[in-house]
Coordinates of C-alpha atoms in Angstrom, one line a residue:
X1 CA -14.9 -64.1 -62.5
X2 CA -16.4 -62.3 -65.4
X3 CA -14.1 -59.5 -66.3
X4 CA -14.5 -56.4 -68.5
X5 CA -11.2 -54.9 -69.7
X6 CA -10.9 -51.1 -70.4
X7 CA -7.9 -49.8 -72.3
X8 CA -6.8 -48.2 -75.6
X9 CA -3.0 -48.1 -76.5
X10 CA -0.3 -50.8 -77.0
X11 CA 0.6 -50.5 -73.3
X12 CA -2.8 -52.0 -72.4
X13 CA -2.5 -54.9 -74.9
X14 CA 0.2 -56.6 -72.9
X15 CA -2.0 -56.7 -69.9
X16 CA -5.0 -57.9 -71.8
X17 CA -2.9 -60.6 -73.4
X18 CA -1.5 -61.7 -70.1
X19 CA -5.0 -62.0 -68.6
X20 CA -6.2 -64.1 -71.5
X21 CA -3.1 -66.4 -71.3
X22 CA -3.6 -66.8 -67.6
X23 CA -7.1 -68.2 -68.3
X24 CA -9.1 -65.2 -67.0
X25 CA -12.6 -64.8 -68.4
X26 CA -12.5 -61.5 -70.2
X27 CA -16.0 -61.1 -71.6
X28 CA -15.6 -57.7 -73.3
X29 CA -13.3 -54.8 -73.8
X30 CA -14.2 -51.1 -73.7
X31 CA -11.9 -49.0 -75.8
X32 CA -11.8 -45.6 -77.7
X33 CA -13.9 -45.1 -80.8
X34 CA -12.1 -45.5 -84.2
X35 CA -10.5 -42.2 -85.2
X36 CA -9.7 -40.9 -88.7
X37 CA -5.9 -40.6 -89.3
X38 CA -3.5 -39.9 -92.1
X39 CA -4.0 -38.1 -95.4
X40 CA -6.9 -40.4 -96.4
X41 CA -8.5 -40.0 -93.0
X42 CA -8.9 -43.8 -92.8
X43 CA -10.5 -44.9 -89.6
X44 CA -7.8 -46.1 -87.1
X45 CA -8.7 -48.8 -84.6
X46 CA -7.1 -48.8 -81.2
X47 CA -4.4 -51.4 -80.4
X48 CA -6.8 -53.0 -77.8
X49 CA -9.6 -53.2 -80.3
X50 CA -7.4 -54.9 -82.9
X51 CA -6.3 -57.5 -80.3
X52 CA -9.9 -58.1 -79.1
X53 CA -11.2 -58.6 -82.7
X54 CA -8.4 -61.0 -83.5
X55 CA -9.2 -63.0 -80.4
X56 CA -13.0 -63.0 -80.7
X57 CA -13.7 -60.7 -77.7
X58 CA -16.7 -58.4 -77.7
X59 CA -15.8 -54.7 -78.2
X60 CA -17.6 -51.6 -76.9
X61 CA -16.6 -48.2 -78.1
X62 CA -18.7 -45.5 -76.4
X63 CA -18.3 -41.9 -77.4
X64 CA -19.4 -40.9 -73.9
X65 CA -19.1 -43.1 -70.9
X66 CA -22.4 -41.7 -69.4
X67 CA -24.4 -42.6 -72.5
X68 CA -27.4 -44.6 -71.3
X69 CA -27.3 -47.2 -74.1
X70 CA -23.7 -47.9 -73.2
X71 CA -24.5 -48.1 -69.5
X72 CA -27.4 -50.5 -70.2
X73 CA -25.2 -52.8 -72.3
X74 CA -22.4 -52.7 -69.7
X75 CA -24.9 -53.7 -67.0
X76 CA -26.3 -56.5 -69.1
X77 CA -22.9 -58.2 -69.3
X78 CA -23.0 -58.9 -65.5
X79 CA -19.3 -58.4 -64.9
X80 CA -17.9 -59.3 -61.5
X81 CA -14.8 -57.1 -62.0
X82 CA -13.6 -54.3 -64.3
X83 CA -9.9 -53.8 -65.1
X84 CA -8.6 -50.5 -66.4
X85 CA -5.2 -50.0 -68.1
X86 CA -4.3 -46.7 -69.9
X87 CA -7.9 -45.6 -70.5
X88 CA -9.8 -42.4 -69.7
X89 CA -11.2 -41.2 -66.5
X90 CA -14.3 -43.2 -65.5
X91 CA -17.5 -41.8 -64.0
X92 CA -18.6 -43.3 -60.8
X93 CA -21.6 -44.9 -62.5
X94 CA -19.2 -47.0 -64.5
X95 CA -16.4 -47.9 -61.9
X96 CA -18.9 -48.7 -59.2
X97 CA -21.0 -51.1 -61.3
X98 CA -19.3 -54.5 -60.8
X99 CA -19.7 -56.1 -57.3
X100 CA -15.9 -56.8 -57.0
X101 CA -15.1 -53.2 -58.0
X102 CA -12.8 -51.8 -60.7
X103 CA -9.0 -52.2 -60.6
X104 CA -6.6 -49.8 -62.3
X105 CA -3.0 -50.5 -63.3
X106 CA -0.8 -47.3 -63.0
X107 CA 2.7 -46.9 -64.4
X108 CA 4.3 -45.5 -61.2
X109 CA 4.9 -46.2 -57.6
X110 CA 1.7 -44.6 -56.2
X111 CA 1.1 -42.3 -54.4
X112 CA 4.0 -40.7 -56.4
X113 CA 3.4 -39.6 -59.9
X114 CA -0.4 -39.5 -60.1
X115 CA -1.6 -38.2 -63.4
X116 CA -1.5 -38.8 -67.2
X117 CA 2.3 -39.0 -67.8
X118 CA 4.1 -40.9 -65.1
X119 CA 6.6 -42.5 -67.4
X120 CA 7.8 -39.2 -68.7
X121 CA 7.9 -37.3 -65.4
X122 CA 9.8 -40.0 -63.5
X123 CA 12.7 -39.6 -66.0
X124 CA 12.4 -35.9 -66.4
X125 CA 12.9 -35.6 -62.6
X126 CA 15.9 -38.0 -62.6
X127 CA 14.4 -40.6 -60.3
X128 CA 16.4 -43.7 -59.3
X129 CA 13.4 -46.1 -59.3
X130 CA 10.0 -46.6 -60.8
X131 CA 7.4 -49.3 -61.0
X132 CA 3.8 -50.3 -61.3
X133 CA 0.9 -50.2 -58.9
X134 CA -2.6 -51.8 -58.9
X135 CA -5.4 -50.2 -56.9
X136 CA -9.2 -50.0 -56.6
X137 CA -10.7 -46.9 -58.3
X138 CA -12.5 -44.3 -56.2
X139 CA -13.5 -40.7 -56.6
X140 CA -10.3 -38.8 -56.9
X141 CA -7.9 -39.7 -59.7
X142 CA -5.2 -42.3 -58.9
X143 CA -6.0 -42.2 -55.1
X144 CA -7.6 -45.5 -54.4
X145 CA -6.3 -48.1 -51.9
X146 CA -3.2 -49.9 -53.2
X147 CA -3.3 -53.6 -53.8
X148 CA 0.1 -54.6 -55.2
X149 CA 3.2 -52.8 -56.3
X150 CA 6.4 -53.9 -58.1
X151 CA 9.6 -51.7 -58.3
X152 CA 12.3 -51.5 -60.9
X153 CA 15.6 -49.8 -60.6
X154 CA 16.4 -47.1 -63.2
X155 CA 19.8 -46.8 -64.9
X156 CA 19.7 -43.1 -65.4
X157 CA 20.1 -43.5 -69.2
X158 CA 16.8 -45.1 -70.4
X159 CA 14.4 -43.1 -72.5
X160 CA 10.6 -42.9 -72.0
X161 CA 10.3 -45.5 -74.8
X162 CA 12.6 -47.9 -72.9
X163 CA 10.8 -47.4 -69.6
X164 CA 7.4 -47.7 -71.3
X165 CA 8.3 -51.2 -72.6
X166 CA 9.7 -52.4 -69.2
X167 CA 6.7 -51.2 -67.3
X168 CA 4.3 -52.5 -69.9
X169 CA 5.6 -56.1 -69.4
X170 CA 6.1 -55.7 -65.6
X171 CA 2.6 -54.3 -65.3
X172 CA 1.0 -57.2 -67.2
X173 CA 2.4 -59.7 -64.7
X174 CA 1.3 -57.6 -61.7
X175 CA -2.2 -57.2 -63.1
X176 CA -2.6 -61.0 -63.4
X177 CA -1.3 -61.4 -59.8
X178 CA -3.8 -58.8 -58.7
X179 CA -6.8 -60.3 -60.5
X180 CA -6.0 -63.8 -59.1
X181 CA -5.6 -62.2 -55.6
X182 CA -9.0 -60.5 -55.9
X183 CA -10.6 -63.7 -57.1
X184 CA -9.2 -65.7 -54.2
X185 CA -9.6 -63.0 -51.6
X186 CA -5.9 -63.0 -50.9
X187 CA -5.0 -59.3 -50.9
X188 CA -4.6 -56.4 -48.6
X189 CA -5.6 -52.8 -49.2
X190 CA -3.2 -50.0 -48.2
X191 CA -4.5 -46.4 -48.1
X192 CA -2.2 -44.2 -50.1
X193 CA -2.4 -41.5 -47.4
X194 CA -0.4 -43.8 -45.1
X195 CA 2.4 -44.1 -47.7
X196 CA 3.0 -40.4 -48.3
X197 CA 2.6 -39.1 -44.8
X198 CA 5.2 -36.3 -44.5
X199 CA 6.7 -37.0 -47.9
X200 CA 6.4 -34.5 -50.7
X201 CA 4.3 -35.8 -53.6
X202 CA 5.5 -35.6 -57.2
X203 CA 2.8 -35.3 -59.9
X204 CA 2.6 -36.4 -63.5
X205 CA 0.3 -34.0 -65.4
X206 CA -0.4 -34.2 -69.1
X207 CA 2.5 -32.8 -71.2
X208 CA 1.9 -30.0 -73.7
X209 CA 4.2 -28.7 -76.5
X210 CA 5.4 -25.8 -74.4
X211 CA 6.6 -28.2 -71.7
X212 CA 8.9 -29.8 -74.3
X213 CA 11.0 -26.7 -75.1
X214 CA 14.5 -27.0 -73.8
X215 CA 15.6 -24.3 -71.3
X216 CA 19.4 -24.0 -71.8
X217 CA 19.7 -22.1 -68.5
X218 CA 19.1 -25.3 -66.6
X219 CA 21.9 -27.7 -65.6
X220 CA 23.3 -30.1 -68.3
X221 CA 22.0 -33.1 -66.4
X222 CA 18.5 -31.7 -66.0
X223 CA 18.3 -31.0 -69.7
X224 CA 19.6 -34.5 -70.5
X225 CA 16.9 -36.0 -68.2
X226 CA 14.3 -33.9 -70.0
X227 CA 15.4 -35.1 -73.4
X228 CA 15.3 -38.8 -72.5
X229 CA 12.1 -38.3 -70.5
X230 CA 10.3 -37.0 -73.6
X231 CA 11.9 -39.5 -76.1
X232 CA 10.5 -40.7 -78.5
X233 CA 7.3 -38.8 -77.8
X234 CA 6.3 -36.0 -77.4
X235 CA 10.0 -35.1 -77.9
X236 CA 12.1 -32.3 -76.4
X237 CA 13.0 -29.5 -78.9
X238 CA 15.1 -26.4 -79.4
X239 CA 15.5 -23.9 -82.3
X240 CA 18.4 -24.0 -84.8
X241 CA 18.6 -21.7 -87.9
X242 CA 15.1 -20.5 -86.9
X243 CA 13.7 -24.0 -87.3
X244 CA 12.4 -26.5 -84.7
X245 CA 15.1 -29.2 -83.9
X246 CA 13.7 -32.2 -82.1
X247 CA 16.2 -34.0 -79.8
X248 CA 15.7 -37.7 -79.3
X249 CA 18.9 -38.5 -77.6
X250 CA 22.0 -36.8 -76.1
X251 CA 24.8 -37.1 -73.6
X252 CA 26.0 -34.4 -71.2
X253 CA 29.2 -33.2 -69.6
X254 CA 29.7 -31.0 -66.6
X255 CA 32.3 -28.3 -67.3
X256 CA 32.8 -24.5 -67.3
X257 CA 31.1 -23.5 -70.5
X258 CA 33.0 -21.0 -72.5
X259 CA 29.9 -19.6 -74.1
X260 CA 26.5 -18.4 -73.0
X261 CA 23.7 -21.0 -72.3
X262 CA 21.9 -21.8 -75.5
X263 CA 25.0 -21.2 -77.7
X264 CA 26.5 -24.2 -79.5
X265 CA 29.9 -25.5 -80.7
X266 CA 30.4 -27.9 -83.6
X267 CA 33.1 -29.3 -85.8
X268 CA 30.4 -29.6 -88.6
X269 CA 31.3 -33.3 -88.8
X270 CA 30.9 -35.4 -85.6
X271 CA 29.5 -33.3 -82.8
X272 CA 27.0 -30.5 -81.9
X273 CA 26.9 -29.4 -78.3
X274 CA 24.9 -26.7 -76.7
X275 CA 26.0 -24.9 -73.6
X276 CA 23.9 -25.3 -70.4
X277 CA 24.3 -23.5 -67.1
X278 CA 27.1 -25.8 -65.9
X279 CA 28.3 -27.7 -68.9
X280 CA 27.4 -29.0 -72.3
X281 CA 24.7 -31.2 -73.8
X282 CA 25.9 -33.2 -76.8
X283 CA 23.0 -33.9 -79.3
X284 CA 23.3 -37.4 -80.7
X285 CA 19.9 -38.1 -82.4
X286 CA 17.9 -35.3 -83.9
X287 CA 15.2 -34.3 -86.4
X288 CA 15.1 -30.9 -88.1
X289 CA 11.7 -29.5 -89.0
X290 CA 10.7 -30.9 -92.4
X291 CA 13.4 -33.6 -92.3
X292 CA 13.7 -37.2 -91.1
X293 CA 15.2 -38.3 -87.9
X294 CA 19.0 -39.0 -88.1
X295 CA 22.1 -39.3 -86.0
X296 CA 24.3 -36.3 -85.5
X297 CA 26.9 -37.1 -88.1
X298 CA 24.2 -37.5 -90.8
X299 CA 22.6 -34.4 -89.7
X300 CA 25.7 -32.3 -89.9
X301 CA 26.5 -33.5 -93.4
X302 CA 23.3 -31.9 -94.6
X303 CA 23.1 -28.6 -92.7
X304 CA 25.2 -25.4 -92.6
X305 CA 25.9 -24.0 -89.1

C-alpha cells in the first residue's frame, strides 16, 4: 500500500520510524510548517520533517489543509491509506481521500479520553491504566470505529513525560500491526458507542495555563496527581514570595494538617511541604520564576522563606 503519514512532534517520529523499518511504503509526510523560534527567530523544523528529510521522504507543509494546491498535490500522490499520529484536525476532504481510509493513533483507551491531552488527563485523574488505540477517522473528533487497542498498567507515580515515552513506543508497534491488518484485510471494526454504553466518559481537552494552578483546597493525592500529570510540560505551579513556582515533582502524605491549606512548612534545608485539605504535598523538584530547575535542597539554599 502507498501510505501518506501525517504528524508533527517527536511522539509521531517513533511511529513513522516503525513503519519504515517494517517495510511499509511511506511515499510522503504531511507536517506543520516551519516556525520561527528563539531569540534569533530561526525557523524550526518539526521532528517529523527532520526525520523525513534525513530518510529521503517527500515532505508537504500546508498552512491550510483546505488549500487547493495542497489538495491537488495530495491527490496526485495516489495514496491507498493515510496514517495520522499527533497531527491537527483533518477536514473531510483530506481524510476521505484515500480508498483504504485514514487511520489515527490516539494515546488513550478510546472512547475514554478523547481530545488533545489524553496523556496529561489520565494521570491528573489518577487512572490505573492507559494505552493506545487505532481507529478510522470520521466526522466527530476521536469517535471513529476502533481497530486495535493495547493497554498498559500505570504505577501511580509516573509523570506525563514518562507515560509519553511508554505510549510513544507502544503506539508505534500497534500502528504497524494496524497497517498490516488493513493491508491484509485481517481486522475488525468496533463502534465506540458499544464500548461506553452506560459508562461515564472522561475527556481530555487542551490544557491552558489557568488549568495548571495548584488548588491547595484539594486532597494531597489529587494535587500530587496533578503535578505529575503536568510534568514536565505544561507544569503545575503555585505562588511563593509573590513569584511563580513551577512544580515538576513531589510526594504526598495523608495527615491532619496543622496549618491552613496553601500554607507551608520548611526546615530551610531539606524539605518544603504545602498543606492540602487532608495532608501535605512535599515539593521535590521545582523552578522559581527567573531561575533554573533544581531539586528542593538546592532551591532552599538560594531562597529566603
